[in-house]
Amino acid sequence: MSALTNAIELLRCFSTARPDLSFADVVAITGKPKSSTSRLLRSLRDCGLLEQDPHTRRYRPGLLTFELGRLHRAHDDLIGTAERELREVCARTGHTGYIAVLDGHEQVVLRIVPGSNPLRVVNPPGQRTSALATSNGRAMLARLSDQDIRARVPGTFPRLPRNAPQNFKQLMERLSEIRRTGVSEASDEAIEGVGSQGFALASGETGELIGIAVSYSVQATTAAERANVRRELAAMAGKLRRMTGDPLGQTGMPLRTGAGAR
Amino acid sequence: MSALTNAIELLRCFSTARPDLSFADVVAITGKPKSSTSRLLRSLRDCGLLEQDPHTRRYRPGLLTFELGRLHRAHDDLIGTAERELREVCARTGHTGYIAVLDGHEQVVLRIVPGSNPLRVVNPPGQRTSALATSNGRAMLARLSDQDIRARVPGTFPRLPRNAPQNFKQLMERLSEIRRTGVSEASDEAIEGVGSQGFALASGETGELIGIAVSYSVQATTAAERANVRRELAAMAGKLRRMTGDPLGQTGMPLRTGAGAR
DNA sequence: TGGAACGGTTCCAAATTATGGAACGTGGTC
DNA sequence: GACCACGTTCCATAATTTGGAACCGTTCCA
């Protein structure tokens, strides 16, 4: 295990749930020896990847991560293009839009487009959640090979909220339905009372995969409104697939556009 | 030189000017042996600190930097408080506001508050510039000890635009004027045609230091308007210093508030 | 006041890891 | 077909990391 690997393991202890950690926290989380952790934390601080509060002595991500984070895919056309389209849909429907990428069996929110409807934003950019319990997460997974999916999901299936798949078999059923219908939906899963619909978009050039979703309050939304969202998403998916050269846009596999689905 | 040091040196090659780099670029910039660079780039990619475009094979900051960057000072009260005040001033004056921190002799933009006046935003968050040529950069430096400043400025004084200090002596003159008057101003320095006024704010608890500036077009602004900005900044500085326990707010060193300065 | 637990750092020999020059692909291009 | 730019792999040497144990300073509690 290289020094870099250890450093990364340490950096990965930080999350939105725990944006700052003490030395003891890190030792407890990683289980590494105190001496190694002490040295490594200092190195990371000295090089700018971490900062240390001079008063509490707690560590947090440093200036360098901020700078680099601002650079991340700043130039990326796929995400920018998708975001523009998503903004229009969100403006029309009033709902909240998300763009995320896959990382293993999890996803990370890249962009959020707040809707005009009052729905508390609980997933700011940078938020990491299970991709198994979201509409756009599953939409992304549905575009991978079964063996790739198998490799991404941990041996012991993660514990997920009630309406989400509870085991690998249920997951695969949801994914094959997405593959069949082109529609991915989640309701009352990752977040209580929130539903969403999403799809995955792949760049024809780079193969890069992103997930786009529109989310809304389940109880404040009628079936007709949800059907409207489905139409909006189908139109957006079609347009974006043409624009980005998504292979799925060319193999003639359309999103179901009628209101008949359910 | 530790493995981590090398990794950081490599990460620091990326900037807003060069958000993605090829293997050869990195070798050219760092001057390191090809073999070491090749291995290190792959390690950084494998651990998520870098991404590699599958088509062009160029490297760019990875998902992990994005996640960590979102965490950076997410909880920070000093910056949040300052930003709220700055928003009000920018709303009143129509000018563009900046919050930055010092890193060596450079500064990094943390927040930007776009004004209503049309002035192209050239310094997005994450932008790194010389702190010697900006109003808030010099305001921060002015609060450090002379020996600390000496240690931060490189041996060979950096080449700066015409109106900026051209050598260490000129810099110290500008800084002592800031210390004396409490006013920091820049005009036609880092950016052609742009002027700014700024001040530094230190947290009484943590000692953390940030620089706050308001910038405007030099030719589109009258002397009266600039005097108004000075008043606004003085009021904001006073209020923030009281709120954050800035030592400078207690030692009775006020910002000049009258319109008489110049 | 003693002392035990907590939080964190330093030390040092052993072992793993990085290093970089050279050789080796792999396309493109003249 | 030779040449060049770009990039990777190899391998003995050199350097760094590693982690148990000792250590230092606070805090908490009896």
PDB file of C-alpha atoms in Angstrom, chain B residues 94-98 112-124 127 190-195 215-218 220:
ATOM      1  CA  GLY B  94     -23.864  47.626  -8.168  1.00  0.00           C
ATOM      2  CA  HIS B  95     -20.187  46.674  -8.123  1.00  0.00           C
ATOM      3  CA  THR B  96     -18.574  43.243  -7.996  1.00  0.00           C
ATOM      4  CA  GLY B  97     -17.320  41.821  -4.710  1.00  0.00           C
ATOM      5  CA  TYR B  98     -14.521  39.378  -3.994  1.00  0.00           C
ATOM      6  CA  ILE B 112     -17.473  36.278  -5.879  1.00  0.00           C
ATOM      7  CA  VAL B 113     -20.564  38.459  -5.741  1.00  0.00           C
ATOM      8  CA  PRO B 114     -21.423  39.672  -9.237  1.00  0.00           C
ATOM      9  CA  GLY B 115     -22.576  43.254  -9.343  1.00  0.00           C
ATOM     10  CA  SER B 116     -25.404  44.642 -11.399  1.00  0.00           C
ATOM     11  CA  ASN B 117     -23.019  46.870 -13.317  1.00  0.00           C
ATOM     12  CA  PRO B 118     -21.776  45.145 -16.440  1.00  0.00           C
ATOM     13  CA  LEU B 119     -18.192  44.172 -15.669  1.00  0.00           C
ATOM     14  CA  ARG B 120     -16.978  40.910 -16.998  1.00  0.00           C
ATOM     15  CA  VAL B 121     -16.054  38.511 -14.224  1.00  0.00           C
ATOM     16  CA  VAL B 122     -12.484  37.524 -14.903  1.00  0.00           C
ATOM     17  CA  ASN B 123     -11.647  36.010 -11.539  1.00  0.00           C
ATOM     18  CA  PRO B 124     -13.946  33.090 -10.783  1.00  0.00           C
ATOM     19  CA  GLN B 127      -8.563  31.746  -9.407  1.00  0.00           C
ATOM     20  CA  ALA B 190      -3.889  43.040 -12.060  1.00  0.00           C
ATOM     21  CA  ILE B 191      -6.550  43.761 -14.659  1.00  0.00           C
ATOM     22  CA  GLU B 192      -6.509  46.530 -17.225  1.00  0.00           C
ATOM     23  CA  GLY B 193      -9.155  49.178 -16.628  1.00  0.00           C
ATOM     24  CA  VAL B 194     -10.305  47.713 -13.340  1.00  0.00           C
ATOM     25  CA  GLY B 195      -9.939  49.353  -9.963  1.00  0.00           C
ATOM     26  CA  SER B 215     -14.060  46.193  -7.890  1.00  0.00           C
ATOM     27  CA  TYR B 216     -15.304  48.464 -10.643  1.00  0.00           C
ATOM     28  CA  SER B 217     -14.448  49.842 -14.025  1.00  0.00           C
ATOM     29  CA  VAL B 218     -12.012  52.721 -13.637  1.00  0.00           C
ATOM     30  CA  ALA B 220     -16.964  54.193 -15.795  1.00  0.00           C
TER      31      ALA B 220
END
